[in-house]
């Protein structure tokens, strides 16, 4: 039981979550992520509730896979991430359901995101990447890779796969940003973004019932209207989940990965010289640059003994995927970003029932983006001192706010 409180040995109260970043962290407070020193500890969520913070790779995998840990926070007195209304109480969102309800919803989308669709996705992603790079290069030096590339790529891909108009992109980016915010967004902003987003999705569905398109939205509408396997509320939530899941994580990882490649001497040049390393570079970016703790809260439905300590029944658990990805039991020299890392069993896409359905798509986006950037901008370099880089604070996704580069 003593180890449960190990973070408290450096202070007198549980750490406030999300953890503040220091400039030397480069977006990852790795000092808190040593499972050998501190496998299970307590944190104070922004709502004021306590949660257990789990860092060891095996324990993180257990929490994500073991059915004794639930995503049902819809009961009186359930722990909360934030006090304001957020996604966690929504009974129609796939990520809030446990099997078997979850399995029914999951079957509906898994077909659309199988890795075998990569053949169809590749030309779409390549066209979007090339267009974004054309605009970025035409805009001249220096340029901001976040505003001009990484923020735009995932939402553009998602709009294409869902067959959504280009002009809707800025609003979609703004809404998803507010959903992950844990501090600066007011209740009014949060509620406003939630209402605007779901209204947008409802209108989209209504318009596609009148004039069907050819995207995943239309497949989901058929699952609701023709096959009757999805309720209208679940349909709206599923479309929202694809937007939210597809945008923030992919954009943040790509920007953070590019920054790490550029700020470590010789890394970027090595990738330019050896394009065959791209796949390993993608996996290492995925391992090293997870921009949040990586997974939603769980609640223990019964007492569970993890390797790192006991989780009492009814308590909230926040796993840390970046910590699991730095577990020295699994990864040699885990604190080093290594372009040549061969075995890379990171948990960045989660594990178990909620394993990310967008993993194959995200991997392809990262690989095509890295390949095109290194081919077209071999002399790319930072246009700021690395110490000037700023990451989002008070948010569950610690994205780089900008990435000024030149070439
Ligand atoms: C690098 C980018 C991405 C990362 C790191 C990531 C990570 C994750 C993780 C860790 C989970 C599980 C969360 C949990 O168990 O609490 C998850 C679930 C999910 N992701 Fe992703 N994801 C990424 C990209 C995408 C994309 C491109 C899509 C869209 C197709 C997507 C859609 C979803 C959805 C809908 C879920 C919920 C699945 C469920 O509850 O069964 N993600 N993602």
CSV table of C-alpha atoms and ligand atoms in Angstrom, one decimal:
chain,number,residue,atom,x,y,z
A,1,UNK,CA,0.0,0.0,0.0
A,2,UNK,CA,3.0,2.3,0.6
A,3,UNK,CA,3.8,2.5,-3.0
A,4,UNK,CA,0.4,3.9,-3.8
A,5,UNK,CA,1.5,7.1,-2.3
A,6,UNK,CA,5.0,7.2,-3.8
A,7,UNK,CA,4.4,10.5,-5.7
A,8,UNK,CA,3.7,12.0,-2.4
A,9,UNK,CA,7.2,11.4,-1.1
A,10,UNK,CA,8.2,14.5,-3.1
A,11,UNK,CA,5.2,16.5,-1.9
A,12,UNK,CA,2.4,16.3,0.6
A,13,UNK,CA,-0.6,15.9,-1.6
A,14,UNK,CA,-1.5,13.9,-4.8
A,15,UNK,CA,-0.2,15.5,-8.0
A,16,UNK,CA,-2.6,17.8,-9.8
A,17,UNK,CA,-3.6,16.4,-13.2
A,18,UNK,CA,-2.9,17.1,-16.0
A,19,UNK,CA,0.7,17.6,-15.0
A,20,UNK,CA,2.2,21.0,-15.7
A,21,UNK,CA,5.0,21.1,-18.3
A,22,UNK,CA,8.4,22.6,-17.8
A,23,UNK,CA,10.4,23.9,-20.8
A,24,UNK,CA,12.9,21.1,-20.6
A,25,UNK,CA,10.1,18.5,-20.8
A,26,UNK,CA,9.6,19.1,-24.5
A,27,UNK,CA,5.9,18.2,-24.1
A,28,UNK,CA,6.4,15.0,-21.9
A,29,UNK,CA,6.9,15.2,-18.2
A,30,UNK,CA,9.0,12.0,-18.3
A,31,UNK,CA,10.3,12.5,-14.7
A,32,UNK,CA,6.9,11.4,-13.5
A,33,UNK,CA,6.9,8.3,-15.8
A,34,UNK,CA,9.3,5.9,-14.2
A,35,UNK,CA,7.3,2.7,-13.4
A,36,UNK,CA,10.4,1.3,-11.6
A,37,UNK,CA,10.2,4.2,-9.1
A,38,UNK,CA,6.5,4.8,-9.0
A,39,UNK,CA,4.1,2.2,-10.6
A,40,UNK,CA,0.9,3.4,-9.0
A,41,UNK,CA,0.2,6.7,-7.4
A,42,UNK,CA,-2.7,9.0,-6.7
A,43,UNK,CA,-3.5,12.2,-8.7
A,44,UNK,CA,-6.1,14.9,-8.2
A,45,UNK,CA,-8.3,15.3,-11.3
A,46,UNK,CA,-9.3,18.8,-12.4
A,47,UNK,CA,-12.8,18.1,-10.9
A,48,UNK,CA,-11.1,17.6,-7.5
A,49,UNK,CA,-11.7,13.9,-7.5
A,50,UNK,CA,-8.9,11.5,-6.8
A,51,UNK,CA,-7.7,8.8,-9.3
A,52,UNK,CA,-5.0,6.2,-9.3
A,53,UNK,CA,-2.2,6.8,-11.8
A,54,UNK,CA,-0.8,3.7,-13.4
A,55,UNK,CA,2.5,3.7,-15.2
A,56,UNK,CA,4.0,0.2,-15.7
A,57,UNK,CA,3.5,-1.2,-19.2
A,58,UNK,CA,2.0,-4.5,-18.0
A,59,UNK,CA,-0.4,-2.8,-15.6
A,60,UNK,CA,-1.5,-0.3,-18.2
A,61,UNK,CA,-2.3,-3.1,-20.6
A,62,UNK,CA,-4.2,-4.9,-17.8
A,63,UNK,CA,-6.3,-1.9,-17.0
A,64,UNK,CA,-7.2,-1.4,-20.7
A,65,UNK,CA,-8.0,-5.1,-21.3
A,66,UNK,CA,-9.4,-6.4,-18.0
A,67,UNK,CA,-13.2,-6.2,-17.9
A,68,UNK,CA,-13.1,-5.4,-14.2
A,69,UNK,CA,-12.2,-1.8,-15.3
A,70,UNK,CA,-15.1,-0.1,-16.8
A,71,UNK,CA,-15.9,3.0,-18.9
A,72,UNK,CA,-19.3,3.4,-17.3
A,73,UNK,CA,-19.2,6.7,-15.3
A,74,UNK,CA,-23.0,7.2,-15.6
A,75,UNK,CA,-24.1,6.6,-12.1
A,76,UNK,CA,-24.6,9.0,-9.1
A,77,UNK,CA,-21.3,9.8,-7.4
A,78,UNK,CA,-19.1,8.5,-10.2
A,79,UNK,CA,-15.7,10.1,-10.4
A,80,UNK,CA,-15.3,12.9,-12.9
A,81,UNK,CA,-12.4,14.3,-15.0
A,82,UNK,CA,-13.9,17.8,-15.0
A,83,UNK,CA,-17.0,19.1,-13.1
A,84,UNK,CA,-18.5,20.6,-16.3
A,85,UNK,CA,-20.5,18.5,-18.7
A,86,UNK,CA,-18.1,16.4,-20.9
A,87,UNK,CA,-18.2,13.3,-23.0
A,88,UNK,CA,-18.0,10.9,-20.1
A,89,UNK,CA,-21.7,10.8,-19.2
A,90,UNK,CA,-22.9,10.3,-22.8
A,91,UNK,CA,-24.6,6.9,-23.0
A,92,UNK,CA,-24.4,6.9,-26.8
A,93,UNK,CA,-20.7,7.3,-27.3
A,94,UNK,CA,-18.8,4.2,-28.2
A,95,UNK,CA,-15.9,5.0,-25.9
A,96,UNK,CA,-18.2,5.1,-22.9
A,97,UNK,CA,-19.6,1.6,-23.4
A,98,UNK,CA,-18.4,-1.7,-22.0
A,99,UNK,CA,-18.9,-5.0,-23.8
A,100,UNK,CA,-21.4,-6.4,-24.9
A,101,UNK,CA,-23.1,-3.0,-25.8
A,102,UNK,CA,-19.7,-1.8,-27.0
A,103,UNK,CA,-19.2,-4.8,-29.2
A,104,UNK,CA,-22.4,-4.0,-31.2
A,105,UNK,CA,-21.2,-0.5,-32.0
A,106,UNK,CA,-17.6,-1.5,-32.6
A,107,UNK,CA,-18.6,-4.1,-35.3
A,108,UNK,CA,-20.3,-1.3,-37.3
A,109,UNK,CA,-17.1,0.8,-37.7
A,110,UNK,CA,-14.4,-1.8,-37.7
A,111,UNK,CA,-15.2,-2.8,-41.3
A,112,UNK,CA,-14.6,0.8,-42.6
A,113,UNK,CA,-11.2,1.1,-40.9
A,114,UNK,CA,-9.5,-2.2,-41.6
A,115,UNK,CA,-5.8,-2.0,-42.7
A,116,UNK,CA,-6.8,-3.5,-46.1
A,117,UNK,CA,-8.4,-0.1,-47.0
A,118,UNK,CA,-4.9,1.4,-47.1
A,119,UNK,CA,-4.8,0.8,-50.8
A,120,UNK,CA,-7.8,3.1,-51.2
A,121,UNK,CA,-6.6,5.6,-48.6
A,122,UNK,CA,-3.0,6.0,-49.9
A,123,UNK,CA,-3.8,8.1,-53.0
A,124,UNK,CA,-6.2,10.3,-51.1
A,125,UNK,CA,-3.7,11.0,-48.3
A,126,UNK,CA,-0.9,11.5,-50.8
A,127,UNK,CA,-2.9,14.1,-52.7
A,128,UNK,CA,-3.9,16.0,-49.6
A,129,UNK,CA,-0.2,15.9,-48.3
A,130,UNK,CA,1.1,17.2,-51.7
A,131,UNK,CA,-1.5,20.0,-51.8
A,132,UNK,CA,-0.7,21.1,-48.3
A,133,UNK,CA,3.0,21.1,-49.0
A,134,UNK,CA,2.5,23.0,-52.3
A,135,UNK,CA,0.7,25.7,-50.3
A,136,UNK,CA,3.2,25.8,-47.5
A,137,UNK,CA,6.2,26.1,-49.9
A,138,UNK,CA,4.4,28.7,-52.0
A,139,UNK,CA,3.8,30.7,-48.8
A,140,UNK,CA,7.5,31.2,-48.4
A,141,UNK,CA,10.0,30.9,-45.5
A,142,UNK,CA,9.7,30.7,-42.5
A,143,UNK,CA,6.5,28.8,-42.2
A,144,UNK,CA,4.5,27.3,-39.4
A,145,UNK,CA,4.2,23.6,-39.8
A,146,UNK,CA,1.4,23.3,-37.3
A,147,UNK,CA,-0.9,25.9,-38.8
A,148,UNK,CA,0.1,25.1,-42.4
A,149,UNK,CA,0.4,21.3,-42.3
A,150,UNK,CA,-0.1,19.1,-39.2
A,151,UNK,CA,-3.4,20.7,-38.0
A,152,UNK,CA,-4.8,20.5,-41.5
A,153,UNK,CA,-3.8,17.0,-42.6
A,154,UNK,CA,-5.9,14.7,-40.3
A,155,UNK,CA,-9.1,16.8,-40.6
A,156,UNK,CA,-8.7,17.0,-44.4
A,157,UNK,CA,-8.3,13.2,-44.6
A,158,UNK,CA,-11.3,12.7,-42.3
A,159,UNK,CA,-13.4,15.2,-44.4
A,160,UNK,CA,-12.5,13.3,-47.5
A,161,UNK,CA,-13.3,9.8,-46.0
A,162,UNK,CA,-16.5,11.1,-44.6
A,163,UNK,CA,-17.3,13.1,-47.7
A,164,UNK,CA,-17.6,16.5,-45.9
A,165,UNK,CA,-17.2,19.9,-47.4
A,166,UNK,CA,-13.7,21.6,-47.1
A,167,UNK,CA,-15.1,24.9,-45.7
A,168,UNK,CA,-16.3,23.1,-42.6
A,169,UNK,CA,-12.7,22.3,-41.5
A,170,UNK,CA,-12.0,25.4,-39.3
A,171,UNK,CA,-15.1,25.0,-37.1
A,172,UNK,CA,-14.3,21.3,-36.7
A,173,UNK,CA,-10.8,22.0,-35.6
A,174,UNK,CA,-11.9,24.6,-33.1
A,175,UNK,CA,-14.6,22.4,-31.6
A,176,UNK,CA,-12.3,19.4,-31.1
A,177,UNK,CA,-9.7,21.6,-29.4
A,178,UNK,CA,-12.2,22.7,-26.8
A,179,UNK,CA,-13.3,19.1,-26.1
A,180,UNK,CA,-9.8,18.2,-24.9
A,181,UNK,CA,-9.3,21.4,-22.8
A,182,UNK,CA,-9.3,20.8,-19.1
A,183,UNK,CA,-8.7,24.4,-17.9
A,184,UNK,CA,-9.0,27.5,-20.0
A,185,UNK,CA,-12.3,26.8,-21.7
A,186,UNK,CA,-15.3,28.1,-19.7
A,187,UNK,CA,-18.4,26.1,-19.1
A,188,UNK,CA,-20.2,28.3,-21.6
A,189,UNK,CA,-17.5,27.6,-24.2
A,190,UNK,CA,-17.5,23.9,-23.6
A,191,UNK,CA,-21.3,23.7,-23.7
A,192,UNK,CA,-21.4,26.0,-26.8
A,193,UNK,CA,-18.9,23.9,-28.6
A,194,UNK,CA,-20.7,20.7,-27.7
A,195,UNK,CA,-24.1,22.0,-29.0
A,196,UNK,CA,-22.6,23.5,-32.1
A,197,UNK,CA,-20.8,20.3,-33.0
A,198,UNK,CA,-23.7,18.0,-32.5
A,199,UNK,CA,-26.0,20.4,-34.3
A,200,UNK,CA,-23.5,20.3,-37.2
A,201,UNK,CA,-23.5,16.5,-37.2
A,202,UNK,CA,-27.3,16.3,-37.1
A,203,UNK,CA,-27.6,18.7,-40.0
A,204,UNK,CA,-25.0,16.7,-41.9
A,205,UNK,CA,-26.9,13.5,-41.4
A,206,UNK,CA,-30.2,15.1,-42.4
A,207,UNK,CA,-28.7,16.6,-45.6
A,208,UNK,CA,-27.1,13.2,-46.5
A,209,UNK,CA,-30.5,11.4,-46.1
A,210,UNK,CA,-31.8,13.8,-48.8
A,211,UNK,CA,-28.7,13.7,-51.0
A,212,UNK,CA,-26.6,10.6,-50.2
A,213,UNK,CA,-22.8,10.7,-50.7
A,214,UNK,CA,-20.1,8.0,-50.9
A,215,UNK,CA,-18.4,8.2,-47.5
A,216,UNK,CA,-18.4,6.5,-44.2
A,217,UNK,CA,-21.2,8.8,-43.0
A,218,UNK,CA,-23.5,7.1,-45.6
A,219,UNK,CA,-22.4,3.6,-44.4
A,220,UNK,CA,-23.3,4.7,-40.9
A,221,UNK,CA,-26.7,6.1,-41.9
A,222,UNK,CA,-27.5,2.8,-43.7
A,223,UNK,CA,-26.6,1.0,-40.4
A,224,UNK,CA,-29.1,3.1,-38.6
A,225,UNK,CA,-31.9,3.5,-41.2
A,226,UNK,CA,-31.8,0.3,-43.2
A,227,UNK,CA,-30.1,-2.3,-40.9
A,228,UNK,CA,-31.5,-0.8,-37.6
A,229,UNK,CA,-28.3,-1.7,-35.7
A,230,UNK,CA,-27.5,1.9,-34.6
A,231,UNK,CA,-29.9,4.3,-32.9
A,232,UNK,CA,-30.1,7.9,-34.3
A,233,UNK,CA,-28.3,9.2,-31.2
A,234,UNK,CA,-25.5,6.5,-31.5
A,235,UNK,CA,-25.2,7.5,-35.2
A,236,UNK,CA,-24.6,11.1,-34.3
A,237,UNK,CA,-22.1,10.2,-31.6
A,238,UNK,CA,-20.2,7.8,-33.9
A,239,UNK,CA,-19.6,10.5,-36.5
A,240,UNK,CA,-18.5,12.9,-33.7
A,241,UNK,CA,-16.1,10.2,-32.4
A,242,UNK,CA,-14.5,9.7,-35.7
A,243,UNK,CA,-13.9,13.4,-36.1
A,244,UNK,CA,-12.6,13.9,-32.5
A,245,UNK,CA,-10.5,10.7,-32.5
A,246,UNK,CA,-9.1,11.3,-35.9
A,247,UNK,CA,-8.0,14.9,-35.5
A,248,UNK,CA,-6.3,15.9,-32.3
A,249,UNK,CA,-4.1,12.9,-31.6
A,250,UNK,CA,-2.8,12.5,-35.2
A,251,UNK,CA,-2.1,16.3,-35.6
A,252,UNK,CA,-0.3,16.5,-32.2
A,253,UNK,CA,1.8,13.4,-32.8
A,254,UNK,CA,2.9,14.5,-36.2
A,255,UNK,CA,4.0,18.0,-35.1
A,256,UNK,CA,5.7,16.7,-32.0
A,257,UNK,CA,7.5,14.0,-34.0
A,258,UNK,CA,8.8,16.5,-36.6
A,259,UNK,CA,10.0,18.7,-33.8
A,260,UNK,CA,11.9,15.9,-32.2
A,261,UNK,CA,13.4,14.9,-35.5
A,262,UNK,CA,14.5,18.5,-36.2
A,263,UNK,CA,15.8,19.3,-32.7
A,264,UNK,CA,18.1,16.3,-32.4
A,265,UNK,CA,21.2,16.9,-34.5
A,266,UNK,CA,21.4,14.6,-37.6
A,267,UNK,CA,18.1,12.8,-37.0
A,268,UNK,CA,16.2,14.5,-39.8
A,269,UNK,CA,19.2,14.3,-42.2
A,270,UNK,CA,19.4,10.6,-41.5
A,271,UNK,CA,15.8,10.1,-42.4
A,272,UNK,CA,16.3,12.2,-45.6
A,273,UNK,CA,19.3,10.0,-46.5
A,274,UNK,CA,17.5,6.7,-45.7
A,275,UNK,CA,13.8,6.8,-46.6
A,276,UNK,CA,13.7,3.1,-45.7
A,277,UNK,CA,13.7,4.2,-42.0
A,278,UNK,CA,10.3,5.9,-42.3
A,279,UNK,CA,8.3,3.0,-40.9
A,280,UNK,CA,10.6,2.7,-37.8
A,281,UNK,CA,10.5,6.5,-37.5
A,282,UNK,CA,6.7,6.4,-37.4
A,283,UNK,CA,6.7,3.7,-34.7
A,284,UNK,CA,9.3,5.6,-32.6
A,285,UNK,CA,7.3,8.8,-32.9
A,286,UNK,CA,4.2,6.9,-31.8
A,287,UNK,CA,6.1,5.5,-28.8
A,288,UNK,CA,7.9,8.6,-27.8
A,289,UNK,CA,5.5,11.5,-28.6
A,290,UNK,CA,2.2,10.5,-27.1
A,291,UNK,CA,0.6,13.9,-26.5
A,292,UNK,CA,-1.6,13.0,-23.6
A,293,UNK,CA,-1.8,10.2,-21.0
A,294,UNK,CA,-3.3,8.4,-24.0
A,295,UNK,CA,-6.5,6.8,-22.8
A,296,UNK,CA,-9.7,7.7,-21.0
A,297,UNK,CA,-10.4,7.2,-17.3
A,298,UNK,CA,-11.5,3.8,-16.1
A,299,UNK,CA,-13.3,2.9,-12.9
A,300,UNK,CA,-12.6,-0.3,-11.0
A,301,UNK,CA,-15.8,-2.3,-10.5
A,302,UNK,CA,-14.1,-4.5,-7.9
A,303,UNK,CA,-10.8,-4.4,-6.0
A,304,UNK,CA,-8.0,-5.3,-8.3
A,305,UNK,CA,-4.4,-6.2,-7.4
A,306,UNK,CA,-2.1,-4.8,-10.1
A,307,UNK,CA,1.7,-5.5,-10.1
A,308,UNK,CA,2.2,-2.0,-8.9
A,309,UNK,CA,-0.4,-1.9,-6.2
A,310,UNK,CA,-4.0,-2.4,-5.2
A,311,UNK,CA,-6.9,-0.4,-6.8
A,312,UNK,CA,-9.9,-0.3,-4.5
A,313,UNK,CA,-13.4,-0.9,-5.9
A,314,UNK,CA,-15.1,2.2,-7.2
A,315,UNK,CA,-11.9,4.2,-7.7
A,316,UNK,CA,-11.0,6.0,-10.9
A,317,UNK,CA,-7.8,4.9,-12.8
A,318,UNK,CA,-5.9,7.0,-15.2
A,319,UNK,CA,-3.3,4.9,-17.1
A,320,UNK,CA,-0.3,6.6,-18.6
A,321,UNK,CA,0.5,5.4,-22.1
A,322,UNK,CA,3.6,7.6,-22.4
A,323,UNK,CA,4.9,6.0,-19.1
A,324,UNK,CA,4.1,2.5,-20.3
A,325,UNK,CA,6.0,3.3,-23.5
A,326,UNK,CA,9.1,4.3,-21.4
A,327,UNK,CA,9.0,1.2,-19.2
A,328,UNK,CA,12.6,0.0,-19.0
A,329,UNK,CA,11.4,-3.6,-18.6
A,330,UNK,CA,10.1,-3.5,-22.1
A,331,UNK,CA,12.2,-0.9,-24.0
A,332,UNK,CA,16.0,-0.6,-24.1
A,333,UNK,CA,17.2,2.9,-23.3
A,334,UNK,CA,13.5,4.1,-23.2
A,335,UNK,CA,14.3,7.8,-22.7
A,336,UNK,CA,16.1,7.9,-26.1
A,337,UNK,CA,14.4,8.6,-29.3
A,338,UNK,CA,15.9,5.9,-31.5
A,339,UNK,CA,15.2,5.9,-35.3
A,340,UNK,CA,16.6,2.4,-35.5
A,341,UNK,CA,14.5,0.8,-32.7
A,342,UNK,CA,13.5,-2.6,-34.1
A,343,UNK,CA,11.1,-4.1,-31.5
A,344,UNK,CA,8.6,-1.4,-30.5
A,345,UNK,CA,5.6,-2.9,-28.7
A,346,UNK,CA,4.2,0.6,-27.6
A,347,UNK,CA,0.7,0.9,-26.4
A,348,UNK,CA,0.0,4.2,-28.2
A,349,UNK,CA,-3.2,2.9,-29.8
A,350,UNK,CA,-4.4,1.4,-26.5
A,351,UNK,CA,-5.4,-2.3,-26.0
A,352,UNK,CA,-8.4,-4.4,-25.5
A,353,UNK,CA,-12.0,-3.6,-26.6
A,354,UNK,CA,-11.4,0.1,-27.2
A,355,UNK,CA,-8.1,-0.4,-29.2
A,356,UNK,CA,-8.0,2.5,-31.6
A,357,UNK,CA,-10.0,1.6,-34.8
A,358,UNK,CA,-8.1,4.4,-36.6
A,359,UNK,CA,-4.6,3.0,-36.0
A,360,UNK,CA,-4.0,1.8,-39.5
A,361,UNK,CA,-5.2,5.1,-40.9
A,362,UNK,CA,-3.1,7.2,-38.5
A,363,UNK,CA,0.0,5.2,-39.2
A,364,UNK,CA,-0.5,5.7,-43.0
A,365,UNK,CA,-1.0,9.4,-42.5
A,366,UNK,CA,2.2,9.7,-40.5
A,367,UNK,CA,4.2,7.6,-42.9
A,368,UNK,CA,3.0,9.5,-46.1
A,369,UNK,CA,3.5,12.9,-44.4
A,370,UNK,CA,7.1,12.0,-43.2
A,371,UNK,CA,8.0,10.6,-46.6
A,372,UNK,CA,6.7,13.6,-48.5
A,373,UNK,CA,8.2,16.2,-46.2
A,374,UNK,CA,11.7,14.6,-46.2
A,375,UNK,CA,11.6,14.2,-50.0
A,376,UNK,CA,10.4,17.7,-50.8
A,377,UNK,CA,12.2,19.6,-48.0
A,378,UNK,CA,15.5,17.8,-47.4
A,379,UNK,CA,17.0,21.0,-45.9
A,380,UNK,CA,14.2,21.6,-43.4
A,381,UNK,CA,15.3,23.1,-40.1
A,382,UNK,CA,13.9,24.9,-37.1
A,383,UNK,CA,13.4,28.6,-37.5
A,384,UNK,CA,13.3,29.1,-33.7
A,385,UNK,CA,15.5,28.1,-30.8
A,386,UNK,CA,14.2,24.8,-29.5
A,387,UNK,CA,13.7,26.3,-26.1
A,388,UNK,CA,11.1,28.7,-27.5
A,389,UNK,CA,8.8,25.8,-28.4
A,390,UNK,CA,5.4,26.1,-26.6
A,391,UNK,CA,3.0,23.2,-25.8
A,392,UNK,CA,-0.6,23.5,-24.9
A,393,UNK,CA,-1.2,23.6,-21.1
A,394,UNK,CA,-4.5,22.8,-19.3
A,395,UNK,CA,-5.5,20.3,-21.9
A,396,UNK,CA,-5.5,16.6,-22.2
A,397,UNK,CA,-3.6,16.7,-25.5
A,398,UNK,CA,-0.2,18.5,-25.1
A,399,UNK,CA,0.1,19.7,-28.7
A,400,UNK,CA,2.8,22.0,-30.0
A,401,UNK,CA,1.2,25.4,-30.4
A,402,UNK,CA,3.4,26.2,-33.5
A,403,UNK,CA,6.4,24.8,-35.3
A,404,UNK,CA,8.3,27.6,-37.2
A,405,UNK,CA,10.6,26.1,-39.8
A,406,UNK,CA,12.6,27.2,-42.8
A,407,UNK,CA,14.5,25.3,-45.6
B,1,LIG,C1,-1.9,8.9,-33.9
B,1,LIG,C2,-3.2,9.0,-33.8
B,1,LIG,C3,-4.1,8.3,-32.9
B,1,LIG,C4,-3.9,7.9,-31.6
B,1,LIG,C5,-2.6,8.0,-30.8
B,1,LIG,C6,-5.1,7.3,-31.1
B,1,LIG,C7,-5.2,6.6,-29.8
B,1,LIG,C8,-6.3,6.0,-29.4
B,1,LIG,C9,-6.4,5.3,-28.2
B,1,LIG,C10,-5.3,5.1,-27.2
B,1,LIG,C11,-7.7,4.8,-28.1
B,1,LIG,C12,-8.3,4.0,-26.9
B,1,LIG,C13,-8.7,4.9,-25.8
B,1,LIG,C14,-9.1,4.2,-24.5
B,1,LIG,O1,-9.0,3.0,-24.4
B,1,LIG,O2,-9.4,4.9,-23.6
B,1,LIG,C15,-8.4,5.3,-29.2
B,1,LIG,C16,-9.7,5.0,-29.5
B,1,LIG,C17,-10.4,5.5,-30.6
B,1,LIG,N1,-9.9,6.1,-31.6
B,1,LIG,FE1,-7.9,6.6,-31.9
B,1,LIG,N2,-6.0,7.3,-32.0
B,1,LIG,C18,-5.5,7.9,-33.2
B,1,LIG,C19,-6.1,8.2,-34.4
B,1,LIG,C20,-7.4,7.9,-34.6
B,1,LIG,C21,-8.1,8.1,-35.9
B,1,LIG,C22,-7.4,8.5,-37.2
B,1,LIG,C23,-9.4,7.8,-35.7
B,1,LIG,C24,-10.5,7.8,-36.7
B,1,LIG,C25,-10.7,6.9,-37.5
B,1,LIG,C26,-9.6,7.4,-34.4
B,1,LIG,C27,-10.8,7.0,-33.8
B,1,LIG,C28,-10.9,6.5,-32.5
B,1,LIG,C29,-12.2,6.0,-32.0
B,1,LIG,C30,-13.5,6.1,-32.6
B,1,LIG,C31,-11.9,5.4,-30.7
B,1,LIG,C32,-12.9,4.8,-29.8
B,1,LIG,C33,-12.9,3.3,-30.0
B,1,LIG,C34,-13.7,2.5,-29.0
B,1,LIG,O3,-14.2,3.0,-28.0
B,1,LIG,O4,-14.0,1.3,-29.3
B,1,LIG,N3,-8.4,7.4,-33.7
B,1,LIG,N4,-7.6,6.0,-30.0
